[in-house]
Coordinates of C-alpha atoms in Angstrom, one line a residue:
M257 CA 3.6 19.4 1.2
S258 CA 0.9 17.0 0.1
Q259 CA -2.0 15.9 2.2
E260 CA -2.0 12.4 3.6
K261 CA -4.1 9.9 1.7
F262 CA -6.1 7.2 3.3
M263 CA -8.3 4.3 2.2
S264 CA -11.0 2.7 4.4
G265 CA -10.7 -1.0 5.1
K266 CA -13.9 -1.5 3.1
E267 CA -12.5 0.2 0.1
F268 CA -9.2 -1.7 0.4
R269 CA -11.0 -5.0 0.4
A270 CA -13.3 -4.0 -2.5
R271 CA -10.2 -3.0 -4.6
F272 CA -8.0 -5.9 -3.8
A273 CA -10.3 -8.9 -2.9
H274 CA -10.4 -10.2 -6.4
F275 CA -6.6 -10.2 -6.7
V276 CA -6.0 -11.7 -3.3
E277 CA -8.5 -14.5 -4.1
T278 CA -7.2 -15.3 -7.6
I279 CA -3.4 -14.6 -7.5
Q280 CA -1.2 -17.6 -8.0
D281 CA 2.1 -18.1 -6.2
D282 CA 4.2 -17.4 -9.3
D283 CA 2.2 -14.4 -10.5
L284 CA 4.0 -11.0 -10.3
V285 CA 2.8 -7.9 -8.4
Y286 CA 4.4 -4.5 -8.9
F287 CA 3.9 -1.2 -7.3
G288 CA 3.9 2.3 -8.9
N289 CA 5.5 2.0 -12.3
A290 CA 7.5 -0.9 -11.1
D291 CA 9.8 1.6 -9.3
L292 CA 8.6 0.9 -5.7
S293 CA 9.1 -2.0 -3.4
V294 CA 7.4 -2.7 -0.1
L295 CA 9.7 -1.8 2.8
D296 CA 7.4 -2.6 5.7
V297 CA 3.8 -2.9 6.9
K298 CA 3.1 -1.6 10.4
D299 CA 0.2 -1.6 12.8
Q300 CA 0.0 2.0 13.9
G301 CA -2.7 1.4 16.6
C302 CA -5.9 3.5 16.6
N303 CA -6.6 7.1 15.8
Q304 CA -8.7 9.4 18.0
Q305 CA -11.9 8.0 16.5
G306 CA -10.9 4.5 17.4
Q307 CA -10.1 3.4 13.9
A308 CA -7.2 1.0 13.4
M309 CA -4.4 2.5 11.4
V310 CA -2.2 0.3 9.1
Q311 CA 0.8 1.8 7.3
V312 CA 2.2 0.3 4.2
I313 CA 5.7 1.8 3.7
F314 CA 7.2 1.8 0.2
N315 CA 10.8 2.1 -0.8
E316 CA 11.9 4.0 -3.9
L317 CA 14.3 2.1 -6.0
Y318 CA 16.0 5.1 -7.5
E319 CA 17.7 8.3 -6.2
V320 CA 16.5 11.8 -7.0
K321 CA 19.4 14.0 -7.8
A322 CA 19.3 17.8 -7.7

């Protein structure tokens, strides 16, 4: 199983600020290789260090068959 991956709020703002400030209403945003959709965004409260936790939940648009 893979380790959970996190990004600090500072890193998130640094990576996405330009796009949030300049994106137009009719511009397109895609996730992954255009094979993911955003299912939900949840406030998960605070961790033991008092840091707010926000979870972005993605939905796969395909099925993996064995």
